[in-house]
Coordinates of C-alpha atoms in Angstrom, one line a residue:
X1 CA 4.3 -15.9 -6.3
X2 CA 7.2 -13.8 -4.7
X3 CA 10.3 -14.3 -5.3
X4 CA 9.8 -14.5 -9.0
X5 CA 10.7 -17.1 -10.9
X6 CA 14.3 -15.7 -13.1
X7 CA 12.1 -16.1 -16.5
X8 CA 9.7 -14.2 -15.0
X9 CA 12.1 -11.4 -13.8
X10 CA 13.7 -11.8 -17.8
X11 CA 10.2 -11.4 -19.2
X12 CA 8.9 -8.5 -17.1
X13 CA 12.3 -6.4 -17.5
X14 CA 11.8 -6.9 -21.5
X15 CA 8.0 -5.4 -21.0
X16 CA 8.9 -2.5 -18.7
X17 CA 11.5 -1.2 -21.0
X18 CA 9.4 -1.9 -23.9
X19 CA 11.6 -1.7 -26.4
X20 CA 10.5 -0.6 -30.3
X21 CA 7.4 0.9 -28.9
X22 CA 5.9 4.7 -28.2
X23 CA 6.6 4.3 -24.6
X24 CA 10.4 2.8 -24.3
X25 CA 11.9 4.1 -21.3
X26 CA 15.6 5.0 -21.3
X27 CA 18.1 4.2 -18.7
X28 CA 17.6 7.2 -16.6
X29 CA 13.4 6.5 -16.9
X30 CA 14.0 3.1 -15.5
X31 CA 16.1 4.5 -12.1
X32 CA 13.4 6.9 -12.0
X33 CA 10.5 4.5 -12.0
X34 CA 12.6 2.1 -9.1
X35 CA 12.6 5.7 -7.0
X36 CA 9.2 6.0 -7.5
X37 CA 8.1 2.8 -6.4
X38 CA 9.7 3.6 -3.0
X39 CA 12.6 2.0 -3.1
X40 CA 15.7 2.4 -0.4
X41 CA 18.9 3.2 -2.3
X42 CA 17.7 3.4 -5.6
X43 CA 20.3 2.2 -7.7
X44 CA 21.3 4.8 -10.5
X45 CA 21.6 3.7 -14.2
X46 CA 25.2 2.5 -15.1
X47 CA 24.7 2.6 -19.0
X48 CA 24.3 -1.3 -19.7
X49 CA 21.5 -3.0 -21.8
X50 CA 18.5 -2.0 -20.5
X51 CA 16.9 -5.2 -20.1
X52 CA 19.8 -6.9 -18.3
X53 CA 20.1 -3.9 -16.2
X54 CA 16.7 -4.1 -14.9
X55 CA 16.4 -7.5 -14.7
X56 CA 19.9 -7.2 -12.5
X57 CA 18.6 -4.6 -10.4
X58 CA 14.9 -6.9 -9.5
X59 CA 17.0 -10.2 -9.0
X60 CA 19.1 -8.2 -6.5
X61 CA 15.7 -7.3 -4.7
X62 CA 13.9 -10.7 -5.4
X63 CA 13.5 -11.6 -1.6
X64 CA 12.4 -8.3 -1.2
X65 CA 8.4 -8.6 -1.5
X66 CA 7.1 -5.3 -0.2
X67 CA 9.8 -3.6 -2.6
X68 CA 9.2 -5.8 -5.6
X69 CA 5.2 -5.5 -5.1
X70 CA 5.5 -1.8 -5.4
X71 CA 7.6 -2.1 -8.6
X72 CA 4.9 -3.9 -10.2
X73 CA 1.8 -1.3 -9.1
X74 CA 4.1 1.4 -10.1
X75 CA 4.5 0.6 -13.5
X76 CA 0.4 0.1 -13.6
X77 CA 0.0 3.5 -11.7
X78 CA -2.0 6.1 -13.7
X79 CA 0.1 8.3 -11.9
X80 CA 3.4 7.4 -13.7
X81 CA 1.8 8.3 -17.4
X82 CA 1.0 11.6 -18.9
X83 CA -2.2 10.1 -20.1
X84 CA -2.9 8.3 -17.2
X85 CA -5.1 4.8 -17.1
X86 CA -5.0 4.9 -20.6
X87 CA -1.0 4.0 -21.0
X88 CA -1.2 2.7 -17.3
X89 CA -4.1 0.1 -18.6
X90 CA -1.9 -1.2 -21.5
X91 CA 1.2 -1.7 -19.6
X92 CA -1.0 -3.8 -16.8
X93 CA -2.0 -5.8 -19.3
X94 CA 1.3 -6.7 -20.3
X95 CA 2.7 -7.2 -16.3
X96 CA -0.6 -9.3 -16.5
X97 CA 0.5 -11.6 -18.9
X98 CA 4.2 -12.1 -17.8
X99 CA 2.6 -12.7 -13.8
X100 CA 0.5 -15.3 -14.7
X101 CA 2.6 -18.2 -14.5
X102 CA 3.2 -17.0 -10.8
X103 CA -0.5 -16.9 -10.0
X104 CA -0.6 -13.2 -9.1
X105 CA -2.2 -9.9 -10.9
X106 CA -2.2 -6.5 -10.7
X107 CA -5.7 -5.3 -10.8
X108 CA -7.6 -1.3 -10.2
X109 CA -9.5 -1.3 -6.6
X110 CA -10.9 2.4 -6.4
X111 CA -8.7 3.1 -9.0
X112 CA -5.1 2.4 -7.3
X113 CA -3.2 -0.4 -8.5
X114 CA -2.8 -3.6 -5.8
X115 CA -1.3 -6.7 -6.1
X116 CA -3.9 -9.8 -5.5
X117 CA -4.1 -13.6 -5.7
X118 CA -5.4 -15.4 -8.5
X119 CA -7.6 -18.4 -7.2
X120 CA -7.4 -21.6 -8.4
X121 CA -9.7 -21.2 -11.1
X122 CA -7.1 -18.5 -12.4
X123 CA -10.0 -16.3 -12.9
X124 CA -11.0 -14.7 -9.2
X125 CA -8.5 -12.7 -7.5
X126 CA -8.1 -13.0 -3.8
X127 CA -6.0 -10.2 -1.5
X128 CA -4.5 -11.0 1.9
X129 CA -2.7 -9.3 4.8
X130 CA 1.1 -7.3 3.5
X131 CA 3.6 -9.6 3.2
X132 CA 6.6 -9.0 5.3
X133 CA 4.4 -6.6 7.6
X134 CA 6.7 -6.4 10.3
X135 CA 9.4 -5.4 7.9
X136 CA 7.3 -2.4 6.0
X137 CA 6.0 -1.3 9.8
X138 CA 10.1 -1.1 10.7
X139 CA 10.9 1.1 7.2
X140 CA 8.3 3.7 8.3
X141 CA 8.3 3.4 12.5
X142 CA 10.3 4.0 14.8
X143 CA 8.8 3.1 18.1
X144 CA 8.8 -1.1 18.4
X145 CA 6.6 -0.7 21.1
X146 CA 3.6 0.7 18.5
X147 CA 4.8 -1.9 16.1
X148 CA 4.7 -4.7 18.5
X149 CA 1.5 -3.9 19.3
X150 CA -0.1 -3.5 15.9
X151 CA 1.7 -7.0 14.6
X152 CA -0.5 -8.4 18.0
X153 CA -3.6 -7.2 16.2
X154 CA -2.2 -8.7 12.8
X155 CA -2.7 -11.7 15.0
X156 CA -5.8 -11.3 16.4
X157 CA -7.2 -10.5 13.4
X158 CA -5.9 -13.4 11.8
X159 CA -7.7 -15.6 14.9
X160 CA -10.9 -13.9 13.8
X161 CA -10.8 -14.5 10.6
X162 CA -9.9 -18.1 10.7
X163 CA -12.6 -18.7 13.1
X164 CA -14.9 -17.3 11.4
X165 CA -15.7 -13.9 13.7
X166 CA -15.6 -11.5 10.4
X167 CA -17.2 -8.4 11.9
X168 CA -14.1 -8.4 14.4
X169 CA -12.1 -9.0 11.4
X170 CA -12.8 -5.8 9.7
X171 CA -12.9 -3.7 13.0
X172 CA -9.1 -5.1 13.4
X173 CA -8.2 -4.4 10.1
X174 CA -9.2 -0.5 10.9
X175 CA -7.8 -0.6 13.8
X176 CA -4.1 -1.3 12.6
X177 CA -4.5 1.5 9.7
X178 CA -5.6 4.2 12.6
X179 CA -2.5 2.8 14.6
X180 CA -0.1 3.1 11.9
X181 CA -1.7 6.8 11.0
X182 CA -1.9 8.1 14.4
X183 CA 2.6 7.1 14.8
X184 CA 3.6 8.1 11.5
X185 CA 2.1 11.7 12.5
X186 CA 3.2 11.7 15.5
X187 CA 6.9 10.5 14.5
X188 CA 6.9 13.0 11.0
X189 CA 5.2 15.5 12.3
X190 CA 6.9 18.0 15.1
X191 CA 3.8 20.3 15.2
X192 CA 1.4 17.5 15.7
X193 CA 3.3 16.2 18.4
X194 CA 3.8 19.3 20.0
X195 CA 0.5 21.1 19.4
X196 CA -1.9 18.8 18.9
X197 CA -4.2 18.1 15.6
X198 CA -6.3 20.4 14.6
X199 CA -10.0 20.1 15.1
X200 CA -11.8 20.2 11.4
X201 CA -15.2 18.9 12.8
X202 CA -15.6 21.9 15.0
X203 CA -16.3 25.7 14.7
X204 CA -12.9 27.4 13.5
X205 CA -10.6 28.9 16.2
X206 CA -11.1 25.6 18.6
X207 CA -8.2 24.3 20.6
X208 CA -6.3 21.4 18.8
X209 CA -7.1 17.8 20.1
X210 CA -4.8 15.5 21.5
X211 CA -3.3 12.6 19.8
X212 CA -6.1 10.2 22.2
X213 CA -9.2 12.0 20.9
X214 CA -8.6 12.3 17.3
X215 CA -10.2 10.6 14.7
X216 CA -9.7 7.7 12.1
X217 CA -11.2 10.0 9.7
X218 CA -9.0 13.0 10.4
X219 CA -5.3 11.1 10.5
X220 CA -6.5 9.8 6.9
X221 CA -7.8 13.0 6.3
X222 CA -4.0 14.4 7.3
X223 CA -1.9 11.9 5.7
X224 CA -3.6 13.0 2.6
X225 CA -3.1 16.2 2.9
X226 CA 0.7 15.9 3.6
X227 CA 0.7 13.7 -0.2
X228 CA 1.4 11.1 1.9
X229 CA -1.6 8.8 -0.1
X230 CA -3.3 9.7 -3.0
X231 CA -6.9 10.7 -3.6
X232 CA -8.3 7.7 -4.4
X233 CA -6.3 5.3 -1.7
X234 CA -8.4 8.0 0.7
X235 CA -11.3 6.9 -0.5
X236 CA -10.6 3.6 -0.8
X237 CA -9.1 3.9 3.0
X238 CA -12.4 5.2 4.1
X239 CA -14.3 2.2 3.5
X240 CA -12.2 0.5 5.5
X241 CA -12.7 3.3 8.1
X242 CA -16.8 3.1 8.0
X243 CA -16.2 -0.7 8.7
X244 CA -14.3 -0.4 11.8
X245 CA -17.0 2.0 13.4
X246 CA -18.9 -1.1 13.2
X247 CA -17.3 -1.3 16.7
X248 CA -20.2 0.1 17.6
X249 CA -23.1 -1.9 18.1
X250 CA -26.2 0.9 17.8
X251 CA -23.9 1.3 14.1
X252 CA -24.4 -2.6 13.5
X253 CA -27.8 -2.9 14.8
X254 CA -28.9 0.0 12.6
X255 CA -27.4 -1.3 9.2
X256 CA -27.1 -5.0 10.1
X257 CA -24.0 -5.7 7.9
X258 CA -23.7 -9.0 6.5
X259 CA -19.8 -9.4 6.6
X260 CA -17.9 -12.6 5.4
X261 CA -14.7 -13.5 4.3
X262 CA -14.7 -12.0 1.3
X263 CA -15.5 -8.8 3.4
X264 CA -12.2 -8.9 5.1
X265 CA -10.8 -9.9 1.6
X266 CA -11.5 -6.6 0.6
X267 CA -10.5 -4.6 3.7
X268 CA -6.7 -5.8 3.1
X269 CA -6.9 -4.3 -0.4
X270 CA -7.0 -1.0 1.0
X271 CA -4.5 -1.3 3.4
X272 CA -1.7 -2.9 0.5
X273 CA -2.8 0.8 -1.4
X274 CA -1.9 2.4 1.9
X275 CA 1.5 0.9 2.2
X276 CA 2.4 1.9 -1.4
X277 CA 1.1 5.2 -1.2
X278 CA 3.7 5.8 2.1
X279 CA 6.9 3.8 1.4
X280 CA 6.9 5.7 -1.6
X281 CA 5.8 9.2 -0.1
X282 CA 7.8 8.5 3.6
X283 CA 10.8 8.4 3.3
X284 CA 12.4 5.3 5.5
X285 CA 13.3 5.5 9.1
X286 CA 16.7 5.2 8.4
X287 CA 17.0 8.2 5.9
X288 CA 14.2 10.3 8.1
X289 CA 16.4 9.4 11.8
X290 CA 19.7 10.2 10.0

């Protein structure tokens, strides 16, 4: 669980650093893998041991769940290694190991790296809602009105969940991803705001759309396009996307969906790939308002 327990933090900062073997990473590699992960005010190598160093630099964060989560998909990110999964696969392995104790993993949904549950059984992982929610919504929003408002359906979703109403579930779930979208654009993005999106689904040379009329699809679509999320967190997104449509009924009554709570399980996955993808593509409200 997070915090990690101190061993934990020893034992992970002695496998990231990797001494001895083809893929050490030097002092300047390991700021540069913290930056990556999206976090605020990297620190900047000092020239200590390594391992001490990076085990300082976690402890410092510990409390820090959204930030610490990131760190440990980043350094199982095909993305950080020249030859990709292969590297990425081995490293997992090893965060793997030294995360066990804490009854977490790092496992490949859609082939993005997301931080899950292990059940009791220590066998089945499980995923849930972001920690700390509220928190990562205030690093990348501005407006507390929009946040309020999508921590209420946090809530609601929750209720449905818990009482078993898993179709609403998942619409919920799609409903806070198109929420958080539609402000980021509309906070990062002058033109958008100004001009309104443009209109891929129509015949070129068509008038753009407001912000009210455009689609889950197309802010996705956007935010991709901007290399705010990767290619396959837009996939992975737009499973979660076809769910929500299940709003409507002619969509439900036509493909009769069978959802449980494994369903919604599975929908939160997405949205912790999401998170990572921005935080460490956005840069924070604080550096973006300043």
């Amino acid at each position: 669980m997070i915090p990690l327990d101190p061993r934990t933090v020893e034992r992970l900062a002695e496998a990231v650093v990797d001494i001895g073997s083809p893929y050490e990473r030097k002092g300047y590699e390991l700021a540069r893998l913290l930056a990556s992960a999206g976090w605020a005010n990297p620190p900047e190598y000092d020239g200590s041991p390594r391992v001490p160093w990076l085990a300082e630099q976690l402890t410092e964060r510990r409390e820090n769940r959204a930030e610490i989560e990131r760190f440990l998909c980043r350094v199982c990110d095909p993305i950080e290694y020249d030859d990709g999964m292969v590297t990425a696969e081995g490293f997992r392995a090893l965060v793997n190991e030294k995360l066990a104790p804490e009854g977490i993993v790092v496992l490949y949904v859609s082939g993005r790296p997301v931080l899950g549950k292990l059940q009791p059984d220590g066998r089945q992982p499980a995923f849930s809602e972001p920690a700390d929610f509220r928190a990562r919504l205030e690093r990348l929003l501005l407006d507390r009105v929009t946040i309020d408002m999508l921590m209420g359906r946090l809530e609601e979703t929750r209720i449905c969940e818990s009482g078993g109403a898993y179709t609403m579930a998942v619409i919920g779930i799609g409903s806070i991803v198109e929420g958080l979208l539609l402000q980021l654009l509309l906070e990062r993005d002058d033109e958008l705001r100004t001009k309104g999106f443009p209109d891929t689904r129509g015949p070129a040379g068509r008038p753009p759309k407001k912000p009210e009329r455009v689609t889950l699809q197309e802010l996705i679509d956007i935010a991709h396009a901007k290399d705010w999320i990767q290619l396959d967190a837009t996939r992975f997104v737009h499973t979660v996307r076809d769910f929500r449509n299940f709003v409507h009924p002619r969509k439900e009554l036509a493909e009769r969906p069978r959802f449980d709570r494994d369903s919604v399980m599975l929908c939160w996955a997405p949205v912790q790939a999401l998170l990572n993808d921005l935080e460490e593509n956005v840069p924070p409200i604080a550096e973006f308002a300043g």
